[in-house]
C-alpha positions as a printed NumPy array, in Angstrom:
array([[117.606, 117.881,  81.277],
       [121.65 , 116.788,  81.487],
       [122.78 , 119.815,  84.04 ],
       [119.378, 119.517,  86.348],
       [120.434, 115.718,  86.681],
       [124.303, 116.847,  87.148],
       [125.571, 116.794,  91.563],
       [125.625, 119.641,  92.516],
       [128.935, 121.059,  94.134],
       [129.153, 119.923,  97.581],
       [130.369, 121.977, 100.639],
       [133.809, 119.608, 101.492],
       [132.572, 119.898, 105.563],
       [129.041, 118.648, 105.222],
       [130.479, 115.817, 103.486],
       [134.278, 115.29 , 104.046],
       [132.464, 116.181, 108.491],
       [133.993, 113.104, 111.142],
       [131.028, 110.99 , 111.964],
       [128.88 , 110.3  , 114.616],
       [128.477, 106.912, 115.296],
       [126.726, 106.976, 118.712],
       [123.388, 109.539, 117.147],
       [123.232, 107.926, 113.55 ],
       [122.401, 104.607, 115.272],
       [119.884, 105.777, 117.562],
       [118.504, 108.024, 114.517],
       [118.839, 105.419, 112.239],
       [116.955, 103.07 , 114.002],
       [114.424, 104.432, 115.493],
       [113.567, 105.812, 111.813],
       [113.488, 101.359, 111.5  ],
       [111.945, 101.658, 114.332],
       [108.989, 103.684, 112.832],
       [108.973, 102.123, 109.697],
       [108.502,  98.042, 111.944],
       [106.315,  98.787, 114.19 ],
       [103.428, 100.799, 112.283],
       [103.664,  97.425, 109.93 ],
       [103.42 ,  95.012, 113.76 ],
       [100.737,  97.85 , 115.082],
       [ 98.267,  97.783, 112.375],
       [ 98.211,  94.528, 112.597],
       [ 97.351,  94.036, 115.809],
       [ 94.26 ,  96.898, 115.161],
       [ 93.553,  94.559, 112.498],
       [ 90.053,  93.299, 115.301],
       [ 89.407,  97.13 , 115.373],
       [ 89.154,  97.789, 112.57 ],
       [ 86.492,  95.067, 110.646],
       [ 84.815,  96.37 , 113.956],
       [ 84.819,  99.924, 113.761],
       [ 84.631, 100.246, 109.229],
       [ 82.43 ,  96.889, 109.063],
       [ 86.076,  95.909, 106.845],
       [ 86.386,  92.582, 104.816],
       [ 89.637,  91.136, 104.668],
       [ 90.399,  92.55 , 101.611],
       [ 90.362,  96.198, 103.714],
       [ 92.687,  94.436, 106.59 ],
       [ 95.343,  93.036, 103.847],
       [ 95.538,  96.946, 101.814],
       [ 96.23 ,  98.816, 105.618],
       [ 98.736,  96.68 , 105.089],
       [ 99.555,  95.742, 101.714],
       [ 98.354,  99.361, 100.58 ],
       [101.518, 100.662, 102.345],
       [103.733,  97.54 , 101.538],
       [102.643,  97.743,  97.37 ],
       [104.21 , 101.82 ,  97.469],
       [107.04 , 100.214,  99.827],
       [108.084,  97.903,  97.221],
       [107.913, 100.29 ,  94.115],
       [109.539, 103.022,  95.326],
       [112.567, 101.359,  97.22 ],
       [115.268, 101.579,  94.912],
       [113.724, 105.192,  93.88 ],
       [114.771, 106.146,  97.696],
       [117.211, 104.964,  98.095],
       [119.464, 107.129,  94.094],
       [117.103, 110.168,  95.614],
       [119.01 , 109.514,  98.181],
       [123.384, 109.013,  96.212],
       [121.854, 111.379,  94.796],
       [120.667, 114.818,  96.314],
       [122.006, 113.133,  98.984],
       [121.082, 110.731, 101.672],
       [120.823, 112.918, 105.325],
       [118.894, 114.636, 103.473],
       [116.092, 112.92 , 101.251],
       [116.401, 110.813, 104.962],
       [114.343, 114.005, 107.055],
       [112.153, 114.62 , 103.86 ],
       [111.581, 110.923, 103.832],
       [110.499, 111.924, 108.068],
       [108.67 , 114.286, 106.809],
       [106.527, 112.238, 104.406],
       [106.18 , 109.9  , 106.518],
       [104.89 , 112.426, 109.334],
       [102.442, 114.247, 107.24 ],
       [101.173, 110.462, 106.819],
       [100.723, 108.819, 110.435],
       [ 98.457, 112.209, 111.19 ],
       [ 96.541, 111.319, 107.702],
       [ 95.88 , 107.552, 109.047],
       [ 94.128, 108.941, 112.574],
       [ 93.054, 111.352, 111.063],
       [ 90.814, 109.418, 108.757],
       [ 87.155, 108.499, 108.664],
       [ 86.408, 104.39 , 106.423],
       [ 89.171, 102.433, 105.274],
       [ 89.208, 104.705, 101.744],
       [ 91.232, 106.757, 103.714],
       [ 92.718, 105.33 , 105.522],
       [ 94.177, 102.77 , 103.01 ],
       [ 95.201, 105.648, 101.025],
       [ 97.024, 107.72 , 103.695],
       [ 98.947, 104.543, 104.452],
       [ 99.725, 104.421, 100.823],
       [100.9  , 107.594, 101.211],
       [102.682, 106.846, 104.967],
       [104.011, 103.679, 102.274],
       [105.863, 106.139, 100.109],
       [108.089, 108.523, 102.854],
       [109.182, 104.498, 104.399],
       [110.643, 103.86 , 100.138],
       [112.578, 106.877, 100.944],
       [113.488, 106.601, 104.952],
       [113.617, 103.16 , 105.417],
       [117.167, 102.201, 102.723],
       [118.566, 104.948, 104.349],
       [118.664, 104.014, 107.618],
       [121.271, 101.484, 106.424],
       [122.931, 103.618, 104.035],
       [124.099, 105.671, 107.498],
       [125.221, 103.327, 109.316],
       [127.868, 101.888, 106.555],
       [128.842, 105.748, 105.996],
       [128.771, 105.979, 109.789],
       [131.265, 102.636, 110.613],
       [134.831, 100.299, 108.429],
       [133.494,  96.929, 107.844],
       [135.554,  95.678, 110.26 ],
       [132.742,  97.433, 112.945],
       [129.978,  97.566, 110.509],
       [128.828,  94.066, 111.526],
       [127.809,  95.838, 115.384],
       [126.799,  98.919, 114.491],
       [123.662,  97.088, 112.237],
       [123.494,  94.72 , 115.019],
       [122.453,  98.054, 117.199],
       [120.294,  98.399, 114.336],
       [118.324,  95.645, 114.169],
       [117.892,  95.689, 118.298],
       [116.127,  98.569, 118.463],
       [114.507,  97.722, 114.953],
       [113.16 ,  95.099, 117.397],
       [112.094,  97.534, 119.555],
       [109.081,  98.994, 117.087],
       [108.469,  94.786, 116.358],
       [108.647,  93.877, 120.067],
       [106.339,  97.539, 121.275],
       [104.741,  97.26 , 119.035],
       [101.855,  94.794, 120.059],
       [102.26 ,  95.268, 123.053],
       [101.91 ,  98.921, 122.6  ],
       [ 99.007,  98.982, 119.35 ],
       [ 96.56 ,  96.607, 121.866],
       [ 97.442,  98.174, 124.721],
       [ 96.033, 101.853, 123.045],
       [ 93.83 , 100.758, 120.935],
       [ 91.869,  98.882, 123.897],
       [ 92.054, 102.629, 126.308],
       [ 92.165, 104.817, 123.544],
       [ 91.253, 104.052, 120.087],
       [ 93.422, 102.477, 116.457],
       [ 94.137, 106.508, 115.178],
       [ 96.75 , 106.579, 118.229],
       [ 98.646, 104.578, 116.824],
       [ 99.157, 107.645, 113.781],
       [ 98.9  , 109.782, 116.377],
       [102.1  , 108.32 , 118.689],
       [104.224, 108.612, 115.652],
       [103.956, 112.16 , 115.096],
       [105.31 , 114.   , 117.758],
       [107.972, 112.428, 116.848],
       [108.92 , 112.146, 114.241],
       [108.297, 116.118, 114.912],
       [111.661, 116.043, 116.491],
       [113.818, 113.604, 114.719],
       [113.522, 115.81 , 111.486],
       [115.002, 118.439, 113.302],
       [118.163, 116.369, 114.853],
       [118.593, 114.971, 111.236],
       [119.489, 117.471, 109.919],
       [121.827, 118.755, 113.243],
       [123.335, 115.038, 113.774],
       [123.833, 112.691, 110.224],
       [126.375, 113.225, 108.737],
       [125.574, 113.663, 104.719],
       [126.698, 112.133, 102.401],
       [125.954, 111.355,  98.465],
       [126.818, 108.209,  95.466],
       [128.969, 107.48 ,  93.213],
       [126.69 , 108.297,  90.312],
       [126.687, 111.946,  88.673],
       [122.741, 111.481,  87.03 ],
       [120.155, 110.272,  88.08 ],
       [118.499, 106.656,  86.111],
       [115.112, 108.518,  86.023],
       [114.968, 104.862,  83.301],
       [115.313, 102.823,  85.438],
       [113.624, 104.601,  87.726],
       [110.613, 104.134,  85.812],
       [111.471, 100.059,  84.436],
       [112.267,  99.54 ,  88.872],
       [109.126, 101.154,  90.26 ],
       [106.304,  99.747,  87.607],
       [108.107,  96.155,  87.614],
       [108.   ,  96.469,  91.529],
       [104.801,  97.046,  91.61 ],
       [102.555,  95.061,  89.421],
       [104.963,  92.235,  90.78 ],
       [103.466,  93.114,  94.027],
       [ 99.777,  94.245,  93.087],
       [ 99.21 ,  90.63 ,  92.619],
       [ 99.628,  88.663,  95.586],
       [ 97.873,  91.594,  96.823],
       [ 94.849,  90.716,  94.379],
       [ 95.367,  87.287,  94.683],
       [ 92.607,  86.561,  97.03 ],
       [ 89.802,  87.831,  96.154],
       [ 90.471,  88.499,  92.241],
       [ 91.757,  84.748,  92.702],
       [ 95.1  ,  83.837,  90.681],
       [ 94.379,  82.703,  87.751],
       [ 92.36 ,  85.823,  86.805],
       [ 93.159,  88.177,  84.206],
       [ 93.636,  90.72 ,  86.415],
       [ 96.479,  89.32 ,  88.694],
       [ 97.542,  87.683,  85.709],
       [ 98.426,  90.955,  83.978],
       [ 99.58 ,  91.982,  86.424],
       [102.378,  89.448,  87.227],
       [102.87 ,  89.853,  82.824],
       [103.032,  93.51 ,  83.126],
       [105.792,  93.119,  86.717],
       [107.189,  90.349,  84.423],
       [107.871,  92.302,  81.136],
       [108.881,  95.57 ,  83.237],
       [111.627,  93.486,  84.792],
       [112.355,  92.495,  82.111],
       [112.782,  95.822,  80.196],
       [114.62 ,  97.01 ,  83.477],
       [118.021,  95.176,  83.326],
       [118.166,  94.801,  80.205],
       [118.366,  98.517,  80.586],
       [120.383,  98.902,  83.407],
       [123.067,  96.23 ,  81.2  ],
       [123.83 ,  98.433,  78.134],
       [121.181, 100.964,  77.998],
       [121.979, 102.715,  81.442],
       [124.747, 105.44 ,  80.772],
       [125.079, 105.101,  85.359],
       [123.016, 102.287,  85.578],
       [121.274, 102.519,  88.773],
       [121.704,  98.872,  90.161],
       [125.105,  97.613,  88.496],
       [123.454,  93.157,  87.463],
       [126.802,  92.037,  88.955],
       [126.29 ,  92.122,  91.783],
       [124.451,  89.444,  91.259],
       [126.875,  87.168,  90.374],
       [128.563,  87.859,  93.403],
       [127.184,  85.39 ,  96.054],
       [127.045,  87.771,  99.395],
       [124.919,  89.823,  97.601],
       [121.888,  87.229,  95.821],
       [122.104,  84.993,  98.41 ],
       [121.463,  87.242, 101.221],
       [118.823,  88.681,  99.47 ],
       [117.185,  85.906,  98.804],
       [117.336,  84.242, 102.143],
       [115.221,  87.681, 103.416],
       [112.853,  87.684, 100.454],
       [111.932,  84.234, 101.901],
       [111.969,  85.147, 105.155],
       [109.563,  88.583, 105.516],
       [107.387,  86.357, 103.249],
       [107.575,  84.017, 106.033],
       [107.768,  86.027, 108.34 ],
       [105.233,  88.638, 107.665],
       [102.327,  86.132, 106.794],
       [102.879,  84.34 , 110.236],
       [101.698,  87.628, 111.859],
       [ 98.561,  88.952, 109.735],
       [ 97.5  ,  85.406, 111.493],
       [ 99.673,  84.857, 114.709],
       [ 98.776,  88.936, 115.671],
       [ 94.52 ,  87.78 , 114.42 ],
       [ 94.937,  84.139, 115.956],
       [ 95.014,  85.87 , 120.032],
       [ 92.091,  87.637, 119.769],
       [ 89.384,  85.492, 116.985],
       [ 90.934,  82.15 , 118.099],
       [ 91.351,  82.813, 121.088],
       [ 89.446,  85.537, 122.589],
       [ 91.862,  86.942, 123.791],
       [ 91.309,  91.425, 123.918],
       [ 93.908,  93.722, 121.679],
       [ 96.561,  93.939, 125.012],
       [ 96.261,  90.45 , 126.072],
       [ 97.628,  89.529, 122.598],
       [100.433,  92.269, 122.686],
       [101.391,  91.162, 125.717],
       [101.484,  87.288, 124.979],
       [103.094,  87.721, 121.224],
       [106.039,  89.635, 123.243],
       [108.411,  87.138, 123.915],
       [108.322,  86.13 , 120.268],
       [108.875,  89.998, 118.852],
       [110.183,  90.79 , 121.968],
       [113.642,  88.967, 120.755],
       [114.98 ,  90.633, 117.742],
       [115.802,  93.481, 120.841],
       [117.737,  90.81 , 123.166],
       [119.385,  88.565, 120.27 ],
       [119.953,  90.918, 117.465],
       [122.606,  93.224, 118.361],
       [124.817,  89.65 , 119.754],
       [123.988,  88.28 , 117.028],
       [125.723,  91.363, 114.721],
       [128.846,  91.427, 117.175],
       [129.293,  87.093, 116.525],
       [128.828,  87.73 , 112.615],
       [131.599,  90.405, 112.357],
       [133.884,  87.323, 113.752],
       [131.449,  84.059, 112.848],
       [131.077,  85.547, 109.736],
       [127.618,  86.153, 108.197],
       [126.442,  82.625, 107.364],
       [125.51 ,  80.824, 110.241],
       [123.888,  83.36 , 111.328],
       [121.541,  83.063, 108.75 ],
       [120.456,  79.823, 108.693],
       [120.351,  78.785, 111.921],
       [118.134,  81.571, 112.27 ],
       [116.002,  80.475, 109.489],
       [116.255,  77.558, 110.503],
       [115.222,  78.176, 114.214],
       [111.787,  80.123, 112.056],
       [110.971,  76.227, 110.622],
       [111.454,  74.346, 114.037],
       [108.566,  77.964, 115.954],
       [105.974,  77.844, 112.418],
       [105.869,  74.192, 111.947],
       [105.095,  73.33 , 115.601],
       [102.475,  75.772, 116.048],
       [101.415,  75.082, 113.392],
       [100.532,  72.04 , 114.851],
       [ 99.792,  72.762, 118.106],
       [ 97.015,  74.57 , 116.388],
       [ 93.566,  73.234, 117.174],
       [ 90.756,  74.343, 118.568],
       [ 90.377,  74.827, 122.159],
       [ 95.208,  74.306, 122.655],
       [ 96.048,  77.084, 125.536],
       [ 98.744,  79.485, 125.002],
       [101.329,  77.584, 127.3  ],
       [101.859,  75.552, 124.021],
       [102.426,  78.107, 121.884],
       [105.049,  79.74 , 124.076],
       [108.115,  77.546, 123.114],
       [106.572,  77.199, 119.597],
       [107.494,  81.413, 119.46 ],
       [110.713,  82.154, 121.63 ],
       [112.396,  79.558, 119.131],
       [110.662,  81.232, 116.116],
       [111.395,  85.284, 117.696],
       [115.33 ,  84.232, 118.017],
       [115.605,  83.24 , 114.014],
       [114.054,  85.455, 113.174],
       [115.988,  87.726, 115.715],
       [119.752,  86.32 , 113.804],
       [118.476,  86.528, 110.281],
       [117.5  ,  90.578, 110.415],
       [120.795,  91.939, 111.161],
       [123.231,  89.05 , 109.579],
       [121.3  ,  89.601, 106.095],
       [122.041,  93.977, 106.128],
       [125.43 ,  93.1  , 106.706],
       [125.66 ,  90.256, 104.202],
       [124.398,  92.457, 101.405],
       [125.916,  95.955, 102.822],
       [129.431,  94.5  , 102.637],
       [129.606,  92.104,  99.826],
       [129.421,  95.811,  97.52 ],
       [131.688,  98.945,  97.568],
       [131.141, 101.204, 100.137],
       [129.276, 103.577,  97.247],
       [127.127, 101.637,  96.498],
       [125.823, 100.549, 100.071],
       [122.601, 102.54 ,  99.101],
       [122.035, 100.066,  96.354],
       [122.906,  97.08 ,  97.496],
       [119.793,  98.352, 101.053],
       [117.899,  99.445,  98.175],
       [117.282,  96.676,  96.364],
       [117.653,  94.636, 100.511],
       [114.586,  96.652, 101.194],
       [112.251,  95.818,  97.919],
       [112.592,  92.398,  98.514],
       [112.253,  92.024, 102.434],
       [108.715,  94.029, 100.923],
       [107.86 ,  92.514,  98.586],
       [108.358,  89.056, 100.549],
       [106.585,  90.653, 102.928],
       [103.394,  90.877, 100.121],
       [103.481,  87.965,  98.679],
       [103.433,  86.611, 102.598],
       [100.41 ,  88.575, 103.618],
       [ 98.635,  87.237, 100.518],
       [ 99.098,  83.742, 100.674],
       [ 98.713,  83.163, 104.102],
       [ 95.648,  85.07 , 103.263],
       [ 94.737,  82.751, 100.013],
       [ 95.378,  79.639, 102.138],
       [ 93.769,  80.264, 105.242],
       [ 90.102,  81.346, 103.745],
       [ 90.398,  77.916, 101.141],
       [ 90.43 ,  76.011, 104.896],
       [ 88.619,  78.496, 107.217],
       [ 87.039,  81.523, 108.043],
       [ 85.634,  84.619, 110.149],
       [ 82.451,  82.837, 111.148],
       [ 83.231,  80.918, 114.697],
       [ 86.406,  80.585, 117.336],
       [ 86.794,  76.808, 115.218],
       [ 86.829,  78.498, 111.864],
       [ 89.619,  80.53 , 112.636],
       [ 91.467,  78.096, 113.919],
       [ 90.456,  75.795, 110.489],
       [ 92.648,  77.96 , 108.962],
       [ 95.181,  78.836, 110.785],
       [ 97.233,  75.771, 111.502],
       [ 97.44 ,  75.172, 107.62 ],
       [ 98.659,  78.762, 107.511],
       [101.871,  78.914, 108.941],
       [103.224,  75.18 , 107.298],
       [103.066,  78.456, 104.721],
       [105.586,  79.985, 106.604],
       [107.552,  76.967, 107.71 ],
       [107.952,  75.656, 103.827],
       [109.384,  79.571, 102.914],
       [111.018,  80.239, 106.247],
       [113.121,  76.35 , 105.163],
       [113.134,  77.317, 101.025],
       [114.636,  80.916, 102.093],
       [117.325,  78.335, 105.404],
       [118.567,  76.898, 101.421],
       [119.889,  79.773,  99.837],
       [121.494,  80.88 , 103.315],
       [122.745,  77.626, 102.956],
       [124.653,  78.459,  99.944],
       [126.309,  81.464, 101.429],
       [130.103,  82.381, 100.913],
       [131.713,  82.619, 104.751],
       [132.98 ,  85.241, 104.222],
       [131.713,  88.487, 103.208],
       [130.854,  88.435,  99.38 ],
       [133.536,  90.897,  97.48 ]])
């Protein structure tokens, strides 16, 4: 077994070929676009799925959270596989799995099949997405990485910005199935380009930490399962408390194994003693908690609460989701000069203001004009945090461990999103429902207040980040 897990001899030409920075940013950005686009596109299509399949609130949550559950559980595994078998190679594997799962999602005949296909997409994304940051970190020196990650954030922002409009247009003009079919030709083009244009690289560990991978996957899956099931089963149910307990036990076992049992630990725990690493990961967890909880509600607010069509809703949300495309590259560039902390802290505070204003404004009969400014404010805040948190995490560890850092960052992003959607749905169900537009608005406001509170907690964490990188 030891011989099997050893890294095979690497071709010097493959390992030491000069990087292609433009191609790396483009292909890594498109990979991140695929992953982010599918979350946003599906959120816009939720009312259509509810009508077509007769889907329940739990079904709607699982179309998003099934993806997030698998992604959260396997992201550290995806990063470790890239370090062991080659980051370019595993990036191509992730693309292939994601593309096939997208086709399966489009062919789904009911909620169960769609959720299963979405979980397969999550497995592909768990390999694909963390390697986007690793490939960029390998292609750029530290002093220019903020610019590159800002560009990556801008391309990712394109997926977020285009998602509601594209999802609305496709759902209204064709059918919801086409939001998945669109991934297929893009994936088929990217696979050969990635093989030809990306530089191969590996991590420093000569063996996979199989025990650590298993413990981490079960732990993260248990911690994600609990908030997903809580809105339907109840936070005090045996299922939810049991999932939390399993997650906590396996997390403790993972930490113990990584500290003293693993010969080549997949996650050096000493990194959490670095303020740059710990604060950026804490801030991104709380930001995604806030963001995806708000997205889950706002994407439905414009349709169910305000009576817009899917396309009209997508166009109206564009002032919110379009901000990363405009602001993220600028924030990443300025962070190389001024540090990451001002942008993480300022971005989260802007999200607090934006979500709080929306929660205050949302009431029966509210007009779109009252929501534009809050949407823009929170959108600018999101754009400031995305690239700078990623840059802070990867720059706080040695370059060879950029894959580990990216894996932790992506896992916490998805885990935060899972908790955010579950808590938003629970608060919405407590105060409102789908019975009428008024009932929906009654539940939407309190859910948005939760998003504002999560962003405030993230700002508190970001305030303790170092002014420069945390190495």
